[in-house]
CSV table of N, CA, C and O in Angstrom, one decimal:
chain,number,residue,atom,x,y,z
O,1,UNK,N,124.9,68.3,258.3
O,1,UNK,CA,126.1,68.0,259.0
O,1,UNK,C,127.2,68.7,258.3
O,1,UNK,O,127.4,68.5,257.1
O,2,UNK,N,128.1,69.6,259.1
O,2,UNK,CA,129.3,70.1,258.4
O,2,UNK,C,130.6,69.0,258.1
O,2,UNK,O,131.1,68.1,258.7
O,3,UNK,N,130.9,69.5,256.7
O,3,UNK,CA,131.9,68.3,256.2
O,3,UNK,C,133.6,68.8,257.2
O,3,UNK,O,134.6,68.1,257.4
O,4,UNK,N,133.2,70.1,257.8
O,4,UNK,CA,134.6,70.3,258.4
O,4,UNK,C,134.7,70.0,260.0
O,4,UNK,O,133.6,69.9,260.5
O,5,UNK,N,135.5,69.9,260.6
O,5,UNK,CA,135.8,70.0,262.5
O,5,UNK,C,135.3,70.6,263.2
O,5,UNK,O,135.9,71.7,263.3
O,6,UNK,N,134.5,70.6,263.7
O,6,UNK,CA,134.0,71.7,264.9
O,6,UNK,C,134.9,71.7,266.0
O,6,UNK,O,134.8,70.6,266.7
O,7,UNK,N,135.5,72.5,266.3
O,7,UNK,CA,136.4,72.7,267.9
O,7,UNK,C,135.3,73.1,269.2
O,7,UNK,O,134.4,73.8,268.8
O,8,UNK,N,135.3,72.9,270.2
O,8,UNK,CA,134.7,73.2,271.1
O,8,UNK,C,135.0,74.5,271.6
O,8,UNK,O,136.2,74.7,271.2
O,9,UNK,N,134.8,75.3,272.1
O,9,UNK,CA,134.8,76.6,272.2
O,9,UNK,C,135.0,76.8,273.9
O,9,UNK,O,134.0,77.3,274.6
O,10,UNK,N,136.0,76.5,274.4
O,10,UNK,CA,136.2,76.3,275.7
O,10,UNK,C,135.4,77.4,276.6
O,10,UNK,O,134.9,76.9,277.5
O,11,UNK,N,135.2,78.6,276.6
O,11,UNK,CA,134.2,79.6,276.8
O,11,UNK,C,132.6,79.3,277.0
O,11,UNK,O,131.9,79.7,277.9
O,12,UNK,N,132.1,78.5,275.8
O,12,UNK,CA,130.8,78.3,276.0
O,12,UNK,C,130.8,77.3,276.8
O,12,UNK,O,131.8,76.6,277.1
O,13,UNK,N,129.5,77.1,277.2
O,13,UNK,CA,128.9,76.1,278.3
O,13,UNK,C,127.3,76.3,278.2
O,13,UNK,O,126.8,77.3,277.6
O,14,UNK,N,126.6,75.3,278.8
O,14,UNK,CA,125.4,75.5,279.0
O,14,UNK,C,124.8,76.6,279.7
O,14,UNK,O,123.6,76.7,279.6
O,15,UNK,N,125.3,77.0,280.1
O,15,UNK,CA,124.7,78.1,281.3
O,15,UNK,C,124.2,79.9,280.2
O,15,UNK,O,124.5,80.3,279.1
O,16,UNK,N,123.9,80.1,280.8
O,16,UNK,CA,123.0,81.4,279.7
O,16,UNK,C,124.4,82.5,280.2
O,16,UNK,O,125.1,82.4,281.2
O,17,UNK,N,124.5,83.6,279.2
O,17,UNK,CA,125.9,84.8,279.6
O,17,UNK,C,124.9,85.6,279.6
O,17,UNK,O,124.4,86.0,278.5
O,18,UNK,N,124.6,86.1,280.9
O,18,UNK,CA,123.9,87.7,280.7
O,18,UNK,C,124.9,88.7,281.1
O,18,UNK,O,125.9,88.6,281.8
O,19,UNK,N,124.3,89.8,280.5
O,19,UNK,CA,125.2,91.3,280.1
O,19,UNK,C,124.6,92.4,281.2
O,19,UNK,O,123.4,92.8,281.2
O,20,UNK,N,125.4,92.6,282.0
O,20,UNK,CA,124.4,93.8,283.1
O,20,UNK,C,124.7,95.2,282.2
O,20,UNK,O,125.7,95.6,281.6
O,21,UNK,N,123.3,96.0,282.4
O,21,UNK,CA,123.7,97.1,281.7
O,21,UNK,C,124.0,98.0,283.2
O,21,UNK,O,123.8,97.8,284.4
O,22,UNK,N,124.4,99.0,282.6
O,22,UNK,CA,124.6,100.2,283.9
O,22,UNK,C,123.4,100.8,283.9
O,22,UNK,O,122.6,101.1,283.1
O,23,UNK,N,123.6,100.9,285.5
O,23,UNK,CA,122.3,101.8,285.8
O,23,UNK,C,121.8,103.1,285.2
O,23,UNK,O,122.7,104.0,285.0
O,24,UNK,N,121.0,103.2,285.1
O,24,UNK,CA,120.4,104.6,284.1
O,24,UNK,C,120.7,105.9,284.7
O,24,UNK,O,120.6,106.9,284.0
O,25,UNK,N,121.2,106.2,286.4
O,25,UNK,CA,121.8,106.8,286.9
O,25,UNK,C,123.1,107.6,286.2
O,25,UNK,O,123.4,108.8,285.9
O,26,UNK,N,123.5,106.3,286.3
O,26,UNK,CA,125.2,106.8,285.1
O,26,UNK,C,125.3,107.2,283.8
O,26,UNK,O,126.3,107.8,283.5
O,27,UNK,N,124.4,107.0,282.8
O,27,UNK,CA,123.8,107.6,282.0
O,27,UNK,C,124.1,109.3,282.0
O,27,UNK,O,123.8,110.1,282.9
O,28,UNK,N,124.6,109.6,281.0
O,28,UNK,CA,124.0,111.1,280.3
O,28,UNK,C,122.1,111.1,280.1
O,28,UNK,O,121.4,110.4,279.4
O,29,UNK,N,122.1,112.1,280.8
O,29,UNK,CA,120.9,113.5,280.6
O,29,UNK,C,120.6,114.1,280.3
O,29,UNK,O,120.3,114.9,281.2
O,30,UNK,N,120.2,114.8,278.8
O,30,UNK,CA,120.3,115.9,277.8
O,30,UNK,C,118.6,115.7,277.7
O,30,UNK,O,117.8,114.8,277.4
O,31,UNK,N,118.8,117.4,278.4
O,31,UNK,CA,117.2,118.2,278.7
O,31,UNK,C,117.6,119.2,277.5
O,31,UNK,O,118.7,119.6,277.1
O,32,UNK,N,116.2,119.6,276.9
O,32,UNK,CA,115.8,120.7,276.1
O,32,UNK,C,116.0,121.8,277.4
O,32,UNK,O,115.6,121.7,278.6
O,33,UNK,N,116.6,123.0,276.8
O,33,UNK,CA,116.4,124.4,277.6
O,33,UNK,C,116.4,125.5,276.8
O,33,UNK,O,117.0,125.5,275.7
O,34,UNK,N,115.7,126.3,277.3
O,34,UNK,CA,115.9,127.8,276.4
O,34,UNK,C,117.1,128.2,277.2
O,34,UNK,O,117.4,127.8,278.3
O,35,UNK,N,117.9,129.4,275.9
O,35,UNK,CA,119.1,130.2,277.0
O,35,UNK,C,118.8,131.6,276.5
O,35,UNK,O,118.5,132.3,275.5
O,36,UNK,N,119.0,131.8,277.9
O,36,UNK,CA,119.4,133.9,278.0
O,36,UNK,C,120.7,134.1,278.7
O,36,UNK,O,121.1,133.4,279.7
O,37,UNK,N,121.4,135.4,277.8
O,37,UNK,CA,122.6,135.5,278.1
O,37,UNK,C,123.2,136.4,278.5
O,37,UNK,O,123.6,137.1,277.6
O,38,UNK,N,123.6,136.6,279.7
O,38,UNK,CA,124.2,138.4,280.1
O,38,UNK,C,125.9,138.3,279.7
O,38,UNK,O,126.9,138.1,280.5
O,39,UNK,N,125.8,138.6,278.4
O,39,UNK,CA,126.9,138.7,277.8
O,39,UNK,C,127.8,139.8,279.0
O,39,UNK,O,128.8,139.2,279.4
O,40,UNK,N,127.9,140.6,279.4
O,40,UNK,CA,128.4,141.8,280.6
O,40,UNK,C,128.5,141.1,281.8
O,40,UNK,O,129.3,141.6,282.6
O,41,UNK,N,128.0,140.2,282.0
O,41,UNK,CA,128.3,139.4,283.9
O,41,UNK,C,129.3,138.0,283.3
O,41,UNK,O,130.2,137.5,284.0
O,42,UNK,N,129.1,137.5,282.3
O,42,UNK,CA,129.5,136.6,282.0
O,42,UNK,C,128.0,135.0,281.8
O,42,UNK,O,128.3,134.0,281.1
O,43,UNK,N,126.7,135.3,282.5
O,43,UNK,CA,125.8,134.2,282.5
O,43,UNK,C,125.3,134.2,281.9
O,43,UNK,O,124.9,135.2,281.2
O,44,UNK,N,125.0,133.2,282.0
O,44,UNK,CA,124.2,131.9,281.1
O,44,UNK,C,122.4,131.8,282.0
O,44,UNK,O,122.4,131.4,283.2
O,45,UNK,N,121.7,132.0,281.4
O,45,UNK,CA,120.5,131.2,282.0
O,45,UNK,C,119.8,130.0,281.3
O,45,UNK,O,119.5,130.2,280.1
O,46,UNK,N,119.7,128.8,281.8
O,46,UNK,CA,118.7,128.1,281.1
O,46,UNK,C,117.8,128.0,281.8
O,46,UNK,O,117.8,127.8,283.1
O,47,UNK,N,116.7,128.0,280.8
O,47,UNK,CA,115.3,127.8,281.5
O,47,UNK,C,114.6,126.6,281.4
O,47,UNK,O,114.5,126.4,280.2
O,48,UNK,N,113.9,125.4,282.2
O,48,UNK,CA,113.1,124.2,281.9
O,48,UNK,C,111.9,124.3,282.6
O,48,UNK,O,111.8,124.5,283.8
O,49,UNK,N,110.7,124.1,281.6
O,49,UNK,CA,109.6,124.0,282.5
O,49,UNK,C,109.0,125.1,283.3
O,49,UNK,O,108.0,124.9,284.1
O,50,UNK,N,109.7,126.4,283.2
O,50,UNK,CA,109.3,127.2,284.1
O,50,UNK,C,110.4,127.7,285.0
O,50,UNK,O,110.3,128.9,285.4
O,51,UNK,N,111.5,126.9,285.3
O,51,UNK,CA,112.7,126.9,286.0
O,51,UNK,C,114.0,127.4,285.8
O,51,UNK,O,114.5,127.2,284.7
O,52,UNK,N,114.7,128.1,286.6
O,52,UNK,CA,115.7,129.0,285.7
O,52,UNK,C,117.1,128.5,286.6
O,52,UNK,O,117.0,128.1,287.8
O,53,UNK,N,118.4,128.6,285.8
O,53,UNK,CA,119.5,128.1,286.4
O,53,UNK,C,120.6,129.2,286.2
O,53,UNK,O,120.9,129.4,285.0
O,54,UNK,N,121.4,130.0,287.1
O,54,UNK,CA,122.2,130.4,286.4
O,54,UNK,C,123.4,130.0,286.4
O,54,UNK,O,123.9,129.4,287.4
O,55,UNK,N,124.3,130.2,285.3
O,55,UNK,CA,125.4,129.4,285.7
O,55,UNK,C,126.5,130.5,284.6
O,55,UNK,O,126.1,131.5,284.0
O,56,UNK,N,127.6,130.2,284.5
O,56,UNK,CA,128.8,130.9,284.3
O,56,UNK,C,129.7,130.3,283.4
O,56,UNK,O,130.3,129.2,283.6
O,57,UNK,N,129.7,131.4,282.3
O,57,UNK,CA,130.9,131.1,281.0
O,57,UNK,C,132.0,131.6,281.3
O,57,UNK,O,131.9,132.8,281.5
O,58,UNK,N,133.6,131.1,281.3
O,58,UNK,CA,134.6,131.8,280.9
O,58,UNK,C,134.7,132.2,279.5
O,58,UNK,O,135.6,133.1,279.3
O,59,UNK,N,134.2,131.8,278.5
O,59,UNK,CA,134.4,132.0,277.0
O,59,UNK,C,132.8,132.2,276.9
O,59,UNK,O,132.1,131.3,276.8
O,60,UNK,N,132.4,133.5,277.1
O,60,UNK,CA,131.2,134.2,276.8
O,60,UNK,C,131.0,134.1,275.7
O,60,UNK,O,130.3,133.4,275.0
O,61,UNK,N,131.6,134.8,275.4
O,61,UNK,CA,131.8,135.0,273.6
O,61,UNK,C,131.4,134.6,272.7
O,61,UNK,O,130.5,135.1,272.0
O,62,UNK,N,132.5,133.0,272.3
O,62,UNK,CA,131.6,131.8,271.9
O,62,UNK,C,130.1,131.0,272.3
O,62,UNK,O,129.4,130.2,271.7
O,63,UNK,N,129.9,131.7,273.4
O,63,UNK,CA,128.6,130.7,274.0
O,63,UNK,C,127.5,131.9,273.3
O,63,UNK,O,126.5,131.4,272.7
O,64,UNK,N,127.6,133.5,273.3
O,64,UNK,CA,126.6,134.5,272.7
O,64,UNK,C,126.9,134.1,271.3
O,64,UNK,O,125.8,134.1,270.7
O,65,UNK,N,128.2,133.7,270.2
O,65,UNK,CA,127.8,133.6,268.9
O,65,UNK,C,127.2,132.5,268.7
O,65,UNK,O,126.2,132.7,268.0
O,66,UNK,N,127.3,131.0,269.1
O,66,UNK,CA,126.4,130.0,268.9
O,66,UNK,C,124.9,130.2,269.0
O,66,UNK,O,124.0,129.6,268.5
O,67,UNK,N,125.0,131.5,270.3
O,67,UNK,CA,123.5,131.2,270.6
O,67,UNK,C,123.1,132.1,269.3
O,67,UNK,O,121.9,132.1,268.9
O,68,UNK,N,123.7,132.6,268.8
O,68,UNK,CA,123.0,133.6,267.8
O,68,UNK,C,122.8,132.9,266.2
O,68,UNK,O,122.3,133.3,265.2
O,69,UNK,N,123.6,131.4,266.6
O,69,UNK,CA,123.1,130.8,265.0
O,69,UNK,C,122.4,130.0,265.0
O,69,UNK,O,122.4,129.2,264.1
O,70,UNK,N,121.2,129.8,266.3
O,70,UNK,CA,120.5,129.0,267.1
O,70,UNK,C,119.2,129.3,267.3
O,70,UNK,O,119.0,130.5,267.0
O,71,UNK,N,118.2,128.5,267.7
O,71,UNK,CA,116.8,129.2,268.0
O,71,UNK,C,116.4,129.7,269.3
O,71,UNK,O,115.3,130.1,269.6
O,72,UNK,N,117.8,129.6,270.1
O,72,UNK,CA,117.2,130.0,271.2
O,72,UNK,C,117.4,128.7,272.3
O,72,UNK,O,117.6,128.8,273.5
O,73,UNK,N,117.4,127.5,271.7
O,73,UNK,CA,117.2,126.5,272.3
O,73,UNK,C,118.4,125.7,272.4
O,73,UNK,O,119.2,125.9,271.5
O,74,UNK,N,118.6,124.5,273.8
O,74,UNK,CA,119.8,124.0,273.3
O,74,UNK,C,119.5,122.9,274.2
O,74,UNK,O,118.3,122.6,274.5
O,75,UNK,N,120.6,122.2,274.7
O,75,UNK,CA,120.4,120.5,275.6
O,75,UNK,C,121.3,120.8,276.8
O,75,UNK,O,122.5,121.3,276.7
O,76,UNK,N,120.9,120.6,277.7
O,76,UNK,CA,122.1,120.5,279.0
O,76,UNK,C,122.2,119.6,279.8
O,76,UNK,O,121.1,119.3,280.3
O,77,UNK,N,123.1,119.0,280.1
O,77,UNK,CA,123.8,117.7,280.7
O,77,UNK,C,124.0,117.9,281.8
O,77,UNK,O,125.3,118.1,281.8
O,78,UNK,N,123.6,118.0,282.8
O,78,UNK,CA,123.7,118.2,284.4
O,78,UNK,C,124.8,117.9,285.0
O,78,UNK,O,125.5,118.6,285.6
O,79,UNK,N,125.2,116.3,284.6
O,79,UNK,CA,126.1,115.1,285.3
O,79,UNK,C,128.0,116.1,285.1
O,79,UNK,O,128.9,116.4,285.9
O,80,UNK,N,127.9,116.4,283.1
O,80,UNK,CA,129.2,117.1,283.0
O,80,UNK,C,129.0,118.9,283.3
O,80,UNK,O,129.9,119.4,283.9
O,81,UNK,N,128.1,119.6,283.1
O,81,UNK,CA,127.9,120.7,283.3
O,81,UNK,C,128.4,121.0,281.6
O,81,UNK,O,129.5,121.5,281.2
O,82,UNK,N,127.5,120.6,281.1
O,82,UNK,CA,127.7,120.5,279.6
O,82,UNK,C,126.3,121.2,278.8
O,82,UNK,O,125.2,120.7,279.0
O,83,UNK,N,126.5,122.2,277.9
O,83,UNK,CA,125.3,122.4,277.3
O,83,UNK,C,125.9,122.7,275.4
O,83,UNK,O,126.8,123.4,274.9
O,84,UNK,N,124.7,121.8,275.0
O,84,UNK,CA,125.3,122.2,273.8
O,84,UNK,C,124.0,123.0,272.8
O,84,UNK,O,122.7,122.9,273.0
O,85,UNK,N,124.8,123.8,271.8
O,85,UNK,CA,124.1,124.8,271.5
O,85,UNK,C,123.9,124.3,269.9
O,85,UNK,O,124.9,124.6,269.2
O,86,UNK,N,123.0,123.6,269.0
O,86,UNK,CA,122.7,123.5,267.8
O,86,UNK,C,122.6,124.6,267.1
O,86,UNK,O,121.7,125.5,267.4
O,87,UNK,N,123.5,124.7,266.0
O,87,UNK,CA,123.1,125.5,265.1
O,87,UNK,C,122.0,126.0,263.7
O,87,UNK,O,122.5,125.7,262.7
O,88,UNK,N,121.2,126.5,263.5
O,88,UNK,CA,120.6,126.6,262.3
O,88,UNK,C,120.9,127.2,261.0
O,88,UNK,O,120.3,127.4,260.0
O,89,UNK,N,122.1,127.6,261.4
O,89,UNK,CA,122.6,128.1,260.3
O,89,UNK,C,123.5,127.0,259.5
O,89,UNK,O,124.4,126.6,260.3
O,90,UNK,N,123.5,126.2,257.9
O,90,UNK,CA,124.4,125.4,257.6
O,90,UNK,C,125.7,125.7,257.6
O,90,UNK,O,126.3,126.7,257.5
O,91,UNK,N,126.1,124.4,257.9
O,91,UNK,CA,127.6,124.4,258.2
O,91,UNK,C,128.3,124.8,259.1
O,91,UNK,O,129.5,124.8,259.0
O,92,UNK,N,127.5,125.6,260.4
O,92,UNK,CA,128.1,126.0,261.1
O,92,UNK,C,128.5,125.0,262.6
O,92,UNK,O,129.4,125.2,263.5
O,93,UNK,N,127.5,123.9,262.3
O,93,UNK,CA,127.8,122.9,263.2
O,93,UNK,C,127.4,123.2,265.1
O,93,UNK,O,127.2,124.2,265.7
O,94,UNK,N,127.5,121.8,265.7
O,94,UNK,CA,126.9,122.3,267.2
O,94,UNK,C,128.2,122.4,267.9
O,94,UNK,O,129.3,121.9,267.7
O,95,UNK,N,127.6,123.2,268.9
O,95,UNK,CA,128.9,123.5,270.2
O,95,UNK,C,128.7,123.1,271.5
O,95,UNK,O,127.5,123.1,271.9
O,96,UNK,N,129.5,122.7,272.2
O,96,UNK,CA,129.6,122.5,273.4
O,96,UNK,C,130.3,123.1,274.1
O,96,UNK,O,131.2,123.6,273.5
O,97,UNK,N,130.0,123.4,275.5
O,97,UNK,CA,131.0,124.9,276.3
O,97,UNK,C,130.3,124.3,277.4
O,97,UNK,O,129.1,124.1,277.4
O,98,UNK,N,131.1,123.9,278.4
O,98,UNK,CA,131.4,123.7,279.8
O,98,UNK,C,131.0,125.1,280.2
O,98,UNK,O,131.4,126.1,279.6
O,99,UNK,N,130.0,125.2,281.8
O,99,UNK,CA,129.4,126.1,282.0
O,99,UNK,C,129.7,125.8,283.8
O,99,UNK,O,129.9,124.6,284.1
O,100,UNK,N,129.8,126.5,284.6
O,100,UNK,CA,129.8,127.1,285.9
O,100,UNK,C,129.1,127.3,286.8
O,100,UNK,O,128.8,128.5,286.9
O,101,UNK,N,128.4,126.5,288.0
O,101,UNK,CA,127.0,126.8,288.6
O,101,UNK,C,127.8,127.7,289.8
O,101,UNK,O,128.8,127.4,290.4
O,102,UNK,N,126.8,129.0,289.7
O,102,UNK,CA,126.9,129.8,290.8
O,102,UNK,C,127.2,129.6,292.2
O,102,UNK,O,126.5,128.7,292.7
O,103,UNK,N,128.0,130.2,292.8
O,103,UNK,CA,128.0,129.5,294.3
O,103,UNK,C,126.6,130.2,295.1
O,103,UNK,O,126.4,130.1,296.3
O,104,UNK,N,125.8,131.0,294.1
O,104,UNK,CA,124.7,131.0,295.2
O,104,UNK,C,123.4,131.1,294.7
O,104,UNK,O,122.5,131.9,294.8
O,105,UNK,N,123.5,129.9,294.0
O,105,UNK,CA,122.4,129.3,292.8
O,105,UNK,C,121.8,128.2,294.1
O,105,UNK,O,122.3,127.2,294.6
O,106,UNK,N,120.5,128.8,294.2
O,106,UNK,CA,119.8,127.6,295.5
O,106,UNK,C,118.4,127.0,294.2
O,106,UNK,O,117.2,127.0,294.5
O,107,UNK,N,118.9,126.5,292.8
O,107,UNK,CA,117.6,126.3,291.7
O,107,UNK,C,116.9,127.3,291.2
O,107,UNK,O,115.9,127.1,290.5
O,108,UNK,N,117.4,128.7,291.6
O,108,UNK,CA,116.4,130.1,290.9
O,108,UNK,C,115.5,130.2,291.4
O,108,UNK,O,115.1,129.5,292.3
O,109,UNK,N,114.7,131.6,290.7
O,109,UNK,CA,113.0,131.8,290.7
O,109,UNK,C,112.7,130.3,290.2
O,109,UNK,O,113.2,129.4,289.6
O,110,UNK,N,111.5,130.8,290.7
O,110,UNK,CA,110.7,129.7,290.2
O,110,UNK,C,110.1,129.8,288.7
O,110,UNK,O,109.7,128.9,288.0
O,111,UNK,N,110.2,130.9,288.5
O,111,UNK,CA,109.6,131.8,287.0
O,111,UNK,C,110.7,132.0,286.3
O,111,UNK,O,111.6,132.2,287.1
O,112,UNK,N,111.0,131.9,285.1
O,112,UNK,CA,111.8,132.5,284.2
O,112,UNK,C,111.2,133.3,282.8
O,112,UNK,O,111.9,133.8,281.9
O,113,UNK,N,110.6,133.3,282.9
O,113,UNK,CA,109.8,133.9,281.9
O,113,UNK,C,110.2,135.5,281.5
O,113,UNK,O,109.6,136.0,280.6
């Protein structure tokens, strides 16, 4: 038994407080992809699974030197049109660069290889 006051906690009650989480829909989605890059058109390819996407950099530039301190490999986010590019070289840290789907991008070949 506590030797001090307990106040009632006008908030609690018997009844249980459950927490709804958000649907996994609304969720971020970060896929592994390989990238190829036509530094001269401005695109970006990523590849998943077999599947190729193309899509479009205004800051080329930056998106060919990350890929160059990188394995090749990176994550992309569908929902923001977000891919980020990990680096392997120390201290150079990961990038993110907003990327551009083609207006006559119908999902690619089926091959990217």
């Amino acid at each position: 038994m506590s030797a001090y006051p307990i106040e009632k906690d006008s908030r609690s009650n018997n009844r249980e407080r459950t927490v709804g989480l958000r649907d996994n829909t609304v969720l971020d989605e970060w896929v592994e992809v390989a990238v190829h890059i036509e530094a001269e058109l401005s695109l970006v390819q990523l590849c998943r699974d077999g599947e190729q996407k193309m899509l479009y950099s205004e800051d080329i530039g930056a998106v060919l030197e990350a890929a160059m301190d990188s394995d090749g490999s990176a994550l992309w986010c569908e929902k923001y049109s977000k891919l980020l590019i990990p680096s392997t070289r120390p201290g150079a840290g990961n990038r993110f660069f907003s990327l551009r789907r083609m207006l006559t991008d119908d999902g690619g070949a089926p091959d990217c290889r």
